[in-house]
mmCIF file of C-alpha atoms and ligand atoms in Angstrom:
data_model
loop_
_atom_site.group_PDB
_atom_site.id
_atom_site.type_symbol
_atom_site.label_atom_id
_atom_site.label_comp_id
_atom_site.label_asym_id
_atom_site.label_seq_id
_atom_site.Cartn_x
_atom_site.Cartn_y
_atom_site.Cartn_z
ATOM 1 C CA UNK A 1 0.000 0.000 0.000
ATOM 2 C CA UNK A 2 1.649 3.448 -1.192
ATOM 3 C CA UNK A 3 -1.432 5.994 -0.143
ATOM 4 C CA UNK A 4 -4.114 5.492 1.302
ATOM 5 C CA UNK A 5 -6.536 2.145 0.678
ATOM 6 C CA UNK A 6 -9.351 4.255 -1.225
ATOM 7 C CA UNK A 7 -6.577 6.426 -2.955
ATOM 8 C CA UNK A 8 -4.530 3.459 -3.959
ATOM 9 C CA UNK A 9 -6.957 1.863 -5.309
ATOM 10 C CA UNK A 10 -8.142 5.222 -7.379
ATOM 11 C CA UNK A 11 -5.083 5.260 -8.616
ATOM 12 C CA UNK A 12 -5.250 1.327 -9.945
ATOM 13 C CA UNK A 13 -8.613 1.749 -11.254
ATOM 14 C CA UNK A 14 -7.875 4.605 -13.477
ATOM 15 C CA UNK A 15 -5.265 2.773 -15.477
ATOM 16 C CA UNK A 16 -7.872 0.589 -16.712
ATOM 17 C CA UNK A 17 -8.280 3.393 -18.959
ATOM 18 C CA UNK A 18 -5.979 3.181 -23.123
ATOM 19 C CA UNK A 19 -2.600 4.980 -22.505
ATOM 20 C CA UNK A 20 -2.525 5.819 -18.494
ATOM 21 C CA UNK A 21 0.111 4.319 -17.247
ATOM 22 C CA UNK A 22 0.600 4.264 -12.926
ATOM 23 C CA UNK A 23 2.481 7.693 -12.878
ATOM 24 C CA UNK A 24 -0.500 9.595 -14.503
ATOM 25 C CA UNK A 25 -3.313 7.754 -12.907
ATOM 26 C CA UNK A 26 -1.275 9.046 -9.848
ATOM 27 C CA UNK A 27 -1.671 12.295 -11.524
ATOM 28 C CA UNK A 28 -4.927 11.996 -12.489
ATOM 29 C CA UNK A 29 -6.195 10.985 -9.101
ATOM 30 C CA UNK A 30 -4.419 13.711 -6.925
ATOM 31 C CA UNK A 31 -5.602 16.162 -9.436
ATOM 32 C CA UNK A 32 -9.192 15.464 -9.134
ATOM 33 C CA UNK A 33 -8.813 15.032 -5.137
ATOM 34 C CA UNK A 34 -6.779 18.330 -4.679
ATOM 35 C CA UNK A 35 -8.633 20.278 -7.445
ATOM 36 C CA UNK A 36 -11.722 18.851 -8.965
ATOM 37 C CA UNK A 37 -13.865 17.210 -6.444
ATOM 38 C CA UNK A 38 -16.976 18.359 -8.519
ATOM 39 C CA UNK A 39 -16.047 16.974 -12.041
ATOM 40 C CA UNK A 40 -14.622 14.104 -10.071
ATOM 41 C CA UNK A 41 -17.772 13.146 -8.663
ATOM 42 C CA UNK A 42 -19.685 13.716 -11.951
ATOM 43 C CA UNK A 43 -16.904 11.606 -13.885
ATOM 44 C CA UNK A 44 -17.188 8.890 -11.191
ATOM 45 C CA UNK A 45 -21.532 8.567 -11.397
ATOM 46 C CA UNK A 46 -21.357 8.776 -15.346
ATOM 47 C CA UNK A 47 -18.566 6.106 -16.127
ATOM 48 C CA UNK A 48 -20.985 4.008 -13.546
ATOM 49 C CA UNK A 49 -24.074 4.958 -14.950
ATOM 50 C CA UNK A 50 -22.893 4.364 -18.423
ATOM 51 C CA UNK A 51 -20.777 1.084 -17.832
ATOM 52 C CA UNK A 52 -24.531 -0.294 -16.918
ATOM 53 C CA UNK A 53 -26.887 1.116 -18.696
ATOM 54 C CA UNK A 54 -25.323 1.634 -22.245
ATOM 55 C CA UNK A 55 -25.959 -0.774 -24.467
ATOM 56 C CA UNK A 56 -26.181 -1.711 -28.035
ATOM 57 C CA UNK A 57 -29.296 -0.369 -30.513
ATOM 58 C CA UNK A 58 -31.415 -3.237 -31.452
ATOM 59 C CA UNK A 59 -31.443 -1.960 -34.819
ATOM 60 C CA UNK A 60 -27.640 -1.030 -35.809
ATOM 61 C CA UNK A 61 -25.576 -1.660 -33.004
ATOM 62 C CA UNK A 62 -24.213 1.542 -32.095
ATOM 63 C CA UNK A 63 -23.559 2.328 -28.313
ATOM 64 C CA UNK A 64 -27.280 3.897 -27.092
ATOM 65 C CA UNK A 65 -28.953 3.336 -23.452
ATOM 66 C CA UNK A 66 -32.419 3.440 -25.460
ATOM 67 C CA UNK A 67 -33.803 0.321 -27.508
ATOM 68 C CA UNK A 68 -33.111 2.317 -30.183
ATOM 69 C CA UNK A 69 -30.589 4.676 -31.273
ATOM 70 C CA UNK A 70 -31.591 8.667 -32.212
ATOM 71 C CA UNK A 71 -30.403 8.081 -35.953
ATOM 72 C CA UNK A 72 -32.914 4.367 -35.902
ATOM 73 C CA UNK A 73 -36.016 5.647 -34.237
ATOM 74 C CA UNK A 74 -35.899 8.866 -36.593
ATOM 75 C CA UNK A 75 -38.345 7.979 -39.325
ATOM 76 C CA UNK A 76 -37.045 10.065 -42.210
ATOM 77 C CA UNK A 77 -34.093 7.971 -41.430
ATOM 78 C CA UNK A 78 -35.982 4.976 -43.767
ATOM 79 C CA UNK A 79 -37.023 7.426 -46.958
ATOM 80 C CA UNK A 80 -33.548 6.484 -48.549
ATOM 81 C CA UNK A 81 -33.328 3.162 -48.605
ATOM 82 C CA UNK A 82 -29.987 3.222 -47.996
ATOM 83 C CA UNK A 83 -28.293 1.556 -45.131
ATOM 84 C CA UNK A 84 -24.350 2.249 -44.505
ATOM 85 C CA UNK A 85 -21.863 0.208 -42.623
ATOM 86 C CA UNK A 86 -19.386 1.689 -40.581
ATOM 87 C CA UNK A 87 -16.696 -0.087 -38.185
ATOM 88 C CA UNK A 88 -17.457 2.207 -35.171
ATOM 89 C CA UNK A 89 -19.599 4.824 -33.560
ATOM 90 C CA UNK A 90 -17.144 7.115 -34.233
ATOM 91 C CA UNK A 91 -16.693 6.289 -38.014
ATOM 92 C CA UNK A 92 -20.598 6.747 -37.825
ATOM 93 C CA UNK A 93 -19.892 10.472 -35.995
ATOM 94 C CA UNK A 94 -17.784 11.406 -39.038
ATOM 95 C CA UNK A 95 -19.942 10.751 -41.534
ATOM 96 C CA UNK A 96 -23.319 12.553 -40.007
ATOM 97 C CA UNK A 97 -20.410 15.588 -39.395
ATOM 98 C CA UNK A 98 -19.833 15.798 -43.334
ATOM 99 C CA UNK A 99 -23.551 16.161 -43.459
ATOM 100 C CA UNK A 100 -23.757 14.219 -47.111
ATOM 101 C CA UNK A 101 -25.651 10.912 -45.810
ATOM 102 C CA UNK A 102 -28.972 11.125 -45.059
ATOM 103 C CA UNK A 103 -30.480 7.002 -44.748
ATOM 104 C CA UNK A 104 -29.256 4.420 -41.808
ATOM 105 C CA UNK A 105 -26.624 2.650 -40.430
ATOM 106 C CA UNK A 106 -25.015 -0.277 -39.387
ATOM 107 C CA UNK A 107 -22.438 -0.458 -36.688
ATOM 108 C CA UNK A 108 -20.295 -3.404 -36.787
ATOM 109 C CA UNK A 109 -17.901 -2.569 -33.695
ATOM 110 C CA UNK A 110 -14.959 -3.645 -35.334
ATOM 111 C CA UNK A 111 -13.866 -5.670 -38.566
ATOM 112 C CA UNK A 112 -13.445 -9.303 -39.353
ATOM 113 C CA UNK A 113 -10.204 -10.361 -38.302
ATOM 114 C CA UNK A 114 -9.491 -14.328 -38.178
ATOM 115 C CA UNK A 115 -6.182 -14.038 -36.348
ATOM 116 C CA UNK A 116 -7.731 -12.447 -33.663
ATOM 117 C CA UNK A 117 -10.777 -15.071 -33.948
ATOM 118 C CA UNK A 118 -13.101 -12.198 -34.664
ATOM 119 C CA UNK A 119 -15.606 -13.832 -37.285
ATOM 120 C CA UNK A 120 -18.739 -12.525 -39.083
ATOM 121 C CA UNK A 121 -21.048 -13.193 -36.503
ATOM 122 C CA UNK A 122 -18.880 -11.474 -33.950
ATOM 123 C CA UNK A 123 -19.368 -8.057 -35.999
ATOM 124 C CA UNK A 124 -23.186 -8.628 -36.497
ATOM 125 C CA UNK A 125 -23.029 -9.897 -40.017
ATOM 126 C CA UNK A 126 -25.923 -12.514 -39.100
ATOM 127 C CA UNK A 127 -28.116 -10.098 -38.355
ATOM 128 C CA UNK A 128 -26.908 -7.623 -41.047
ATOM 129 C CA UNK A 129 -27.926 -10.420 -43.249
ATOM 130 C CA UNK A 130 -31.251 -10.917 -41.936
ATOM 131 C CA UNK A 131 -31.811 -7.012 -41.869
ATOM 132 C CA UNK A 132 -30.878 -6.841 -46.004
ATOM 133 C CA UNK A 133 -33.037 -10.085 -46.393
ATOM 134 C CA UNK A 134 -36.073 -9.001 -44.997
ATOM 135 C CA UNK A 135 -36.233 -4.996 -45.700
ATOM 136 C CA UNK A 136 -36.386 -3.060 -48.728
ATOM 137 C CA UNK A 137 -33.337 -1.600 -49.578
ATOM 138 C CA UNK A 138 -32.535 0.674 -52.679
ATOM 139 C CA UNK A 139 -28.404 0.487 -51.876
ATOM 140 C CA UNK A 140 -25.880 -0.913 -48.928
ATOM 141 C CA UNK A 141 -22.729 1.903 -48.600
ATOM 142 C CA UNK A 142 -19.633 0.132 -47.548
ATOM 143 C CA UNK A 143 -18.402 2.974 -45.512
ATOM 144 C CA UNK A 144 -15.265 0.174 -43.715
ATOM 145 C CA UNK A 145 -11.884 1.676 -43.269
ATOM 146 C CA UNK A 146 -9.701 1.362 -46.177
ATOM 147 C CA UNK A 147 -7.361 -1.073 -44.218
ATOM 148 C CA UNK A 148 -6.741 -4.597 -45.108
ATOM 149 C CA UNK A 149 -9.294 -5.929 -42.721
ATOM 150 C CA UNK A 150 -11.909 -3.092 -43.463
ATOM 151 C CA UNK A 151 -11.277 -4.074 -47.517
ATOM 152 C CA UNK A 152 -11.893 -7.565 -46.684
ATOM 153 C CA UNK A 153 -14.961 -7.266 -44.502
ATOM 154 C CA UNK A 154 -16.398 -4.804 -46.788
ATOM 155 C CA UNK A 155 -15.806 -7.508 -49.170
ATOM 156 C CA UNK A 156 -17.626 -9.936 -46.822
ATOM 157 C CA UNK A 157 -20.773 -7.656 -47.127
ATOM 158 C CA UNK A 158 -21.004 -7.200 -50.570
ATOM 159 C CA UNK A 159 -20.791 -10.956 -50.881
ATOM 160 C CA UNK A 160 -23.754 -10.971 -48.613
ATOM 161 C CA UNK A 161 -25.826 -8.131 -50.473
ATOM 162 C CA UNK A 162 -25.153 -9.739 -53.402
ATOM 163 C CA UNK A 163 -27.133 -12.680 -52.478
ATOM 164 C CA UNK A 164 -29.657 -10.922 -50.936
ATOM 165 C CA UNK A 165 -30.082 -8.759 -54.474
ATOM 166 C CA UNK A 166 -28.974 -5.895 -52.930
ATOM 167 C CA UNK A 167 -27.130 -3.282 -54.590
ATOM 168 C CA UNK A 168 -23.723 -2.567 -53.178
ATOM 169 C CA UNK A 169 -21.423 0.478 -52.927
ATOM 170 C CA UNK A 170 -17.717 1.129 -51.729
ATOM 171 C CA UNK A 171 -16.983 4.841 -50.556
ATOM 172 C CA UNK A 172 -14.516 6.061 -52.957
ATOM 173 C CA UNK A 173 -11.246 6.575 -51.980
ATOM 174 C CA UNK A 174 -11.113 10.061 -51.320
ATOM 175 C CA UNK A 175 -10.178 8.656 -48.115
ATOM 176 C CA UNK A 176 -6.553 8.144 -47.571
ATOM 177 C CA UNK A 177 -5.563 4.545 -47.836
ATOM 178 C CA UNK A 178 -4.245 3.167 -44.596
ATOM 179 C CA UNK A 179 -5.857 5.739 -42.732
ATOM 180 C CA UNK A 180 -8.411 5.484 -40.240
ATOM 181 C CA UNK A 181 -11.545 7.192 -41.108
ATOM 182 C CA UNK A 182 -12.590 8.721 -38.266
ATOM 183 C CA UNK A 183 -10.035 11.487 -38.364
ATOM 184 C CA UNK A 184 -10.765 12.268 -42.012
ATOM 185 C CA UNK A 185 -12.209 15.887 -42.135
ATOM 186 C CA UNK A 186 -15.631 16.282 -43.447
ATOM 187 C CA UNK A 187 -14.944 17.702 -47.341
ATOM 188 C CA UNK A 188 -12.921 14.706 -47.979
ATOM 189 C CA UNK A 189 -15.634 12.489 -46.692
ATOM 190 C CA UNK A 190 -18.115 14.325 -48.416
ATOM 191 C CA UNK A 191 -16.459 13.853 -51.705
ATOM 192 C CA UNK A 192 -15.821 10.074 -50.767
ATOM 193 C CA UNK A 193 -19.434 9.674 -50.563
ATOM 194 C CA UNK A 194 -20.513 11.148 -53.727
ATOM 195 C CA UNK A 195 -17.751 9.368 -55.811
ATOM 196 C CA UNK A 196 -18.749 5.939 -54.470
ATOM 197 C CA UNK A 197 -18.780 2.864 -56.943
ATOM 198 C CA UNK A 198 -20.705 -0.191 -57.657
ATOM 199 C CA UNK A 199 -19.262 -3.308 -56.116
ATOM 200 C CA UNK B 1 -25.546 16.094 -29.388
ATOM 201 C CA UNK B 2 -23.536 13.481 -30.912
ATOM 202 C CA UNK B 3 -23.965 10.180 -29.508
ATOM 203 C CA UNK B 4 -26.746 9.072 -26.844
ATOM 204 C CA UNK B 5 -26.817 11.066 -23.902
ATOM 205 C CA UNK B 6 -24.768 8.920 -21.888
ATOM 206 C CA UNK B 7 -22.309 8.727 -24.044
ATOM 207 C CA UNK B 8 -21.867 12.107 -24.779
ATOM 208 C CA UNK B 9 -21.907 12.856 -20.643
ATOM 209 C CA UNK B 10 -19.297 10.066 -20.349
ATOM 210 C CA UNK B 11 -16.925 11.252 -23.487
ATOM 211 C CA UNK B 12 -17.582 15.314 -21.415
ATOM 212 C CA UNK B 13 -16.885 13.395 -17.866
ATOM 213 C CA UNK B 14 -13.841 12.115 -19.131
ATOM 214 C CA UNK B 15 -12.233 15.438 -20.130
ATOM 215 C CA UNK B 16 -11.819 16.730 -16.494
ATOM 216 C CA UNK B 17 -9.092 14.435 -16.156
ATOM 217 C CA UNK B 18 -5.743 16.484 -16.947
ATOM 218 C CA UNK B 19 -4.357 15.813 -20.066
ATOM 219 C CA UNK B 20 -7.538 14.161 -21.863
ATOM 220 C CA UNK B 21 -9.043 16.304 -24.800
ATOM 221 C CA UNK B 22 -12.575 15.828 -26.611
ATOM 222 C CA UNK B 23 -10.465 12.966 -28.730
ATOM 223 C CA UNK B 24 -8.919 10.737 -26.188
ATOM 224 C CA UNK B 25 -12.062 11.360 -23.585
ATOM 225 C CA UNK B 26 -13.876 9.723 -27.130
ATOM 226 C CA UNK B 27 -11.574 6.962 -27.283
ATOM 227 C CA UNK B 28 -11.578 6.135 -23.438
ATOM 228 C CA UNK B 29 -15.513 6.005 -23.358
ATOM 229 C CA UNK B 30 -15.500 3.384 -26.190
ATOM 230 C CA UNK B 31 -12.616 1.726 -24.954
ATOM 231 C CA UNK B 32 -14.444 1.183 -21.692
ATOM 232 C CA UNK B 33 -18.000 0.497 -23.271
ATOM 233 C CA UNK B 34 -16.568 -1.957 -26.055
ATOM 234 C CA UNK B 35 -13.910 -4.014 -23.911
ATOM 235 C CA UNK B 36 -13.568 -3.402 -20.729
ATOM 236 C CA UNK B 37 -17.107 -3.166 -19.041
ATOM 237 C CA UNK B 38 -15.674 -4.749 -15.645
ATOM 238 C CA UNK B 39 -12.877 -2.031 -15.452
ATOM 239 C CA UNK B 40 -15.051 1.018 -15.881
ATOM 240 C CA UNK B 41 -17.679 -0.362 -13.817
ATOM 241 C CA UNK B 42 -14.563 -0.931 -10.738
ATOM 242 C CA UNK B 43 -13.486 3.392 -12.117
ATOM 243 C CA UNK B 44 -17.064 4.847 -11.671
ATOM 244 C CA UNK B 45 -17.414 2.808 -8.226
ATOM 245 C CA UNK B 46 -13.653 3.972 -6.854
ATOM 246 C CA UNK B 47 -13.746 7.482 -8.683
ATOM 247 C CA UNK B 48 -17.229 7.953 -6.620
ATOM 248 C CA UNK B 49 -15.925 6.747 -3.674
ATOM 249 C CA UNK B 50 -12.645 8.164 -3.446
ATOM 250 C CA UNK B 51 -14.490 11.993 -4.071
ATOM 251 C CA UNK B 52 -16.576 11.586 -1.322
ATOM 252 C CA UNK B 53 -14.645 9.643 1.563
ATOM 253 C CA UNK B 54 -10.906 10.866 0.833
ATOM 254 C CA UNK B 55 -9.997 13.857 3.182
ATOM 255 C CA UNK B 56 -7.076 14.827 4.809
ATOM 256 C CA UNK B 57 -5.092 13.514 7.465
ATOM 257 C CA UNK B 58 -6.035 15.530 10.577
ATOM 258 C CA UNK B 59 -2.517 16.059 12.237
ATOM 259 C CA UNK B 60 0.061 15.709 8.267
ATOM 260 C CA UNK B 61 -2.887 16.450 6.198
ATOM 261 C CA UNK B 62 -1.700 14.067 3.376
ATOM 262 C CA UNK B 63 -5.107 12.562 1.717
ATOM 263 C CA UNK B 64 -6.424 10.009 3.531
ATOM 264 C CA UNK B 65 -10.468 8.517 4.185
ATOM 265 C CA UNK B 66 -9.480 8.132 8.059
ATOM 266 C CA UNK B 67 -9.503 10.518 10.509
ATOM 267 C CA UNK B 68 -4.798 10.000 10.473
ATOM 268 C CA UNK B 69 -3.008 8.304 7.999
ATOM 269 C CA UNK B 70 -1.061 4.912 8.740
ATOM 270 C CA UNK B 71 2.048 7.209 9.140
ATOM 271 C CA UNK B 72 0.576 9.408 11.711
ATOM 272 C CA UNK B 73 -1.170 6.582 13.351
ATOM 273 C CA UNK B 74 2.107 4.553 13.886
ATOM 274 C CA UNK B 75 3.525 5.148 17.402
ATOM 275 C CA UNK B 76 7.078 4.537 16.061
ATOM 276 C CA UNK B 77 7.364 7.528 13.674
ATOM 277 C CA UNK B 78 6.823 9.825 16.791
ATOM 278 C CA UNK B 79 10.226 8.034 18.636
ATOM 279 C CA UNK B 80 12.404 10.244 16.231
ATOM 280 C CA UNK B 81 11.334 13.571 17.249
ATOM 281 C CA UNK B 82 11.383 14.783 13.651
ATOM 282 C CA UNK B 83 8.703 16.084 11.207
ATOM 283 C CA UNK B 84 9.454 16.109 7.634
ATOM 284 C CA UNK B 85 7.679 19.133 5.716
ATOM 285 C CA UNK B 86 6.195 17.875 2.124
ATOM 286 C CA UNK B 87 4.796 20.122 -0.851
ATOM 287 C CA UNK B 88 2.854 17.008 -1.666
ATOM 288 C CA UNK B 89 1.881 12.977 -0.857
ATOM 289 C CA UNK B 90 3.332 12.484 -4.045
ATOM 290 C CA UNK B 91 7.101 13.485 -2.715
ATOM 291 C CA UNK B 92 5.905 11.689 0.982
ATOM 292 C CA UNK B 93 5.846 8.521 -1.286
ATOM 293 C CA UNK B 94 8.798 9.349 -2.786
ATOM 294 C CA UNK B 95 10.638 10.081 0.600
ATOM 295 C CA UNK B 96 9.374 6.716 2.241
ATOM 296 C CA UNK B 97 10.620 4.834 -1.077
ATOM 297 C CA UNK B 98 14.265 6.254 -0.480
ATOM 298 C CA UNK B 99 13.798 4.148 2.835
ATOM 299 C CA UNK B 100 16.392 6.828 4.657
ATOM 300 C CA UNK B 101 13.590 8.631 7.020
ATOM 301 C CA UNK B 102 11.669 7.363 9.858
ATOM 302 C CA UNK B 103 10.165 10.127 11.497
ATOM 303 C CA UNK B 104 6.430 11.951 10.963
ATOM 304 C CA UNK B 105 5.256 14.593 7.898
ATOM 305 C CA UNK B 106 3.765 17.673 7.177
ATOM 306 C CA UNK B 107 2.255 17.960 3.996
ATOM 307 C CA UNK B 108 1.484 21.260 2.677
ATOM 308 C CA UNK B 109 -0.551 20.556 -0.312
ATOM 309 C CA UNK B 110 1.218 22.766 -2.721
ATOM 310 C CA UNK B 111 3.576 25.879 -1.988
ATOM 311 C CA UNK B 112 3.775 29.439 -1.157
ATOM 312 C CA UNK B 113 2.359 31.315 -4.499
ATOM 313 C CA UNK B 114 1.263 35.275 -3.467
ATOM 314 C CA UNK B 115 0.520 36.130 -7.283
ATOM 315 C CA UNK B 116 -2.278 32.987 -7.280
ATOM 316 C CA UNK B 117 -3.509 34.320 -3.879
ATOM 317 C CA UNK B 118 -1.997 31.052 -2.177
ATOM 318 C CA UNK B 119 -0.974 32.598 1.158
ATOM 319 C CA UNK B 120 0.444 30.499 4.195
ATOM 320 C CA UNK B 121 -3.023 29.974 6.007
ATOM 321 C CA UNK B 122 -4.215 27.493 2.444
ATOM 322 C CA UNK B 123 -1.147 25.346 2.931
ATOM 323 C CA UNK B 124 -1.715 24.628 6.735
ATOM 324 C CA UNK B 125 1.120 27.084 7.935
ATOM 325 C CA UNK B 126 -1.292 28.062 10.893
ATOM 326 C CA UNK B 127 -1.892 24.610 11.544
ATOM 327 C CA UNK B 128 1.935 23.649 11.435
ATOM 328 C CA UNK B 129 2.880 26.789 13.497
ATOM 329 C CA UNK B 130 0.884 25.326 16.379
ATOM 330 C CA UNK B 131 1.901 21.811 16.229
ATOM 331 C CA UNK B 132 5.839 23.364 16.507
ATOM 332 C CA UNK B 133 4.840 24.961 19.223
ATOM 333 C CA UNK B 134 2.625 22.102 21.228
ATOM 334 C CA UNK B 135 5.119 19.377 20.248
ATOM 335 C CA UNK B 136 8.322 18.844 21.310
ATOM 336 C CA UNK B 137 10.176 18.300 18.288
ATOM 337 C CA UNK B 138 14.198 17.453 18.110
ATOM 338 C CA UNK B 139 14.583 18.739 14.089
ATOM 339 C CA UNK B 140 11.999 19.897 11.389
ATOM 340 C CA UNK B 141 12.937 18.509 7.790
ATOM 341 C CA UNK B 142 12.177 20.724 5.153
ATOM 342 C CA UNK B 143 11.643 18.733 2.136
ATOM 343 C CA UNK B 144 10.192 21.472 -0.062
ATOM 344 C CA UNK B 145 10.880 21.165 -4.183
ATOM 345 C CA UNK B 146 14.227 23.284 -5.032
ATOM 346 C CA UNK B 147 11.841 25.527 -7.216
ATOM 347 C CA UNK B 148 11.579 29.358 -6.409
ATOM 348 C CA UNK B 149 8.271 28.601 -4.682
ATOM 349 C CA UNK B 150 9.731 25.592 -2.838
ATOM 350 C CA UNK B 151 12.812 27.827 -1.650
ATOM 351 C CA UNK B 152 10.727 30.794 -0.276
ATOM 352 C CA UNK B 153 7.869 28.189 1.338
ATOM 353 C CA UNK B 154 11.050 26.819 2.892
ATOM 354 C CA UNK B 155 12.527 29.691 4.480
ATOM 355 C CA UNK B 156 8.819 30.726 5.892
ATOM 356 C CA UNK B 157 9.034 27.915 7.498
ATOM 357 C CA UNK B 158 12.338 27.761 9.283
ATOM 358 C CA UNK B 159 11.825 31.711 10.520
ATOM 359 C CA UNK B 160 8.541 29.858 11.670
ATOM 360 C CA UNK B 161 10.397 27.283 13.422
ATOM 361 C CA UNK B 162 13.222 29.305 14.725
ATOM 362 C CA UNK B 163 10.375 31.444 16.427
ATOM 363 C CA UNK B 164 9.412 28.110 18.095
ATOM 364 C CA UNK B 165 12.922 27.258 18.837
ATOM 365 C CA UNK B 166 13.558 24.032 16.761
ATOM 366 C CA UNK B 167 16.117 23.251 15.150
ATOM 367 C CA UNK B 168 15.274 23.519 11.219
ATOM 368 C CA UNK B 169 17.909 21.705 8.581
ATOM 369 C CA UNK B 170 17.053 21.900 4.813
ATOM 370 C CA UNK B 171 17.771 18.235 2.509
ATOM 371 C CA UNK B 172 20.807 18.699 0.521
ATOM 372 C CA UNK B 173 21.282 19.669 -2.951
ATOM 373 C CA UNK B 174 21.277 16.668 -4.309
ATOM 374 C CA UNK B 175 18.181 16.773 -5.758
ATOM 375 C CA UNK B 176 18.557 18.534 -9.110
ATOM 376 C CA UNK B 177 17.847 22.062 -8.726
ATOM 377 C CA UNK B 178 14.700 23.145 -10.833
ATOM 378 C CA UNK B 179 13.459 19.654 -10.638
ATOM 379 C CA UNK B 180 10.439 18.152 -8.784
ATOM 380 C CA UNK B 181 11.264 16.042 -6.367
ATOM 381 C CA UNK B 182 9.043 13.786 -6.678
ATOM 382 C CA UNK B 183 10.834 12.355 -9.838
ATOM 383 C CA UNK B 184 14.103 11.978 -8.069
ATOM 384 C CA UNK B 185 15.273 8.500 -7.574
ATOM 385 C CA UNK B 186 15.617 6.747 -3.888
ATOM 386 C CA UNK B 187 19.762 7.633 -3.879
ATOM 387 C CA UNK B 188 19.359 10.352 -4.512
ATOM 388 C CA UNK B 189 16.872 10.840 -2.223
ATOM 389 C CA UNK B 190 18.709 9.526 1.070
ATOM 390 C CA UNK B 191 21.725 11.419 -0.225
ATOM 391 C CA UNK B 192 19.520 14.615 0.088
ATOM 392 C CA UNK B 193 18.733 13.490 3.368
ATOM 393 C CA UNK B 194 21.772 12.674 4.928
ATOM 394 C CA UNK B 195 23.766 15.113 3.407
ATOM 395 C CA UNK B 196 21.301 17.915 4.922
ATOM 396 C CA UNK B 197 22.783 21.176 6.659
ATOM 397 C CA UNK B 198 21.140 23.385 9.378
ATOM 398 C CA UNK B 199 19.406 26.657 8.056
HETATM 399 ZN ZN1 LIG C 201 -29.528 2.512 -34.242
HETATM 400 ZN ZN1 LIG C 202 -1.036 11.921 8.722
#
């Protein structure tokens, strides 16, 4: 024991977060006890609030505490017919910020990777399936990363669309190849969008 | 709005820990919310805690959820007769790592600073000035950074303690001047301390 038990163990629970390491959870915590009991005790009820009650939408998977998410249970949402799959909420984020896309989504939390044993079912390709199967759909966007493993799972899809009789399209790359989409600004994603090709 | 409300008041939470901007409060939220549900849930639980139970120390004010910390609350540290004066617990951890000292602390919780109104009452010189002069103390340590602020907190406090008649010494200079001290390593450290000189 270095502190005391509640502050030790404040300082061990915040390196659970991506890139603190023990000497700026120390940091971290002593900062919030010295000088920020208030956002302190707002951070600490909303990471436990969320860490319970967020979930996935039943619809396209994105991170929402509601059954559905805003962009699902928004009916003019369905006018397009279109339905574009993203890797992440935050690829999703990008694309309503370059204000071109108007239909729905499909979140698949990640991309197929078999090293890592993540298959198609693990990224909700079932029920993607299922979804293209039994709705109406005028067009699928594969809006994937243009990685290797976004290429191949957007390949994956259009295999799937395909079957279903579903036409496909692939972003075009106006995005920068190996890049990760999320931190492409909004013209370029714009563009991407309007230059997109059959599959 | 951007995501679901939660989300968006955990991704705004996030960003009152130092350091963490709009973009890596983002990628901490989904972090916790995609893979590692358990950790965030132990964070919001600890963070809460911590914000309302942590206080400090009633006689070395360090942080602590008990009324004294386990230092203050060991009968051995008050054998030695000496109090060791800390800007923060951060260098009191660093001191006890060095192994060298035995004896009891005073932690200020920061440093003299007149231009951000930080006066001797806000780091406990009041306080510290009465236990000099209750206590019967063989040698006051003062452990202060070798900053500007750390150097004139340090010479308030030995004219305090030479009003109280105890003796005052000052660790050595072999901490690197300009430095914080608590980045110094244990030699160092115990150098400092048994290298230090009367004031
Ligand atoms: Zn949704
Ligand atoms: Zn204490």
């Amino acid at each position: 024991m270095k502190f005391s038990p509640l502050v030790d163990e404040l300082i061990k629970s915040l390196q659970c977060l991506p890139g603190v390491g023990p000497r700026s959870a120390q940091r971290m915590a002593f900062h919030l006890l010295e000088r920020d009991r208030n956002g302190g005790g707002k951070l600490g009820d909303s990471v436990s609030r969320a860490m319970s009650e967020v979930g996935h939408c039943q619809q396209c998977r994105t991170f929402t505490e509601q059954e559905l998410c805003q962009i699902c249970s928004n009916p003019k949402r369905t006018e397009s017919g279109q339905l574009c799959v993203v890797e992440s909420p935050a690829d999703l984020l990008a694309i309503e910020s370059a204000g071109q896309y108007s239909g729905q989504y499909f979140v698949l939390m990640g991309h197929l990777s078999p090293l890592d044993g993540i298959g198609p079912d693990d990224i909700g390709l079932d029920r993607l399936e299922t979804t293209l199967s039994e709705g109406e759909w005028r067009e699928i966007i594969l809006a994937t990363n243009p990685t290797v493993e976004g290429e191949a799972t957007a390949q994956y899809i259009a295999d799937i669309a395909h079957d279903c009789d579903v036409k496909v399209t692939r972003i075009a790359h106006g995005v920068p190849v190996g890049g990760e989409l999320e931190y492409v600004d909004g013209t370029t994603l714009a563009l991407s969008f309007s230059g997109r090709t059959a599959v």
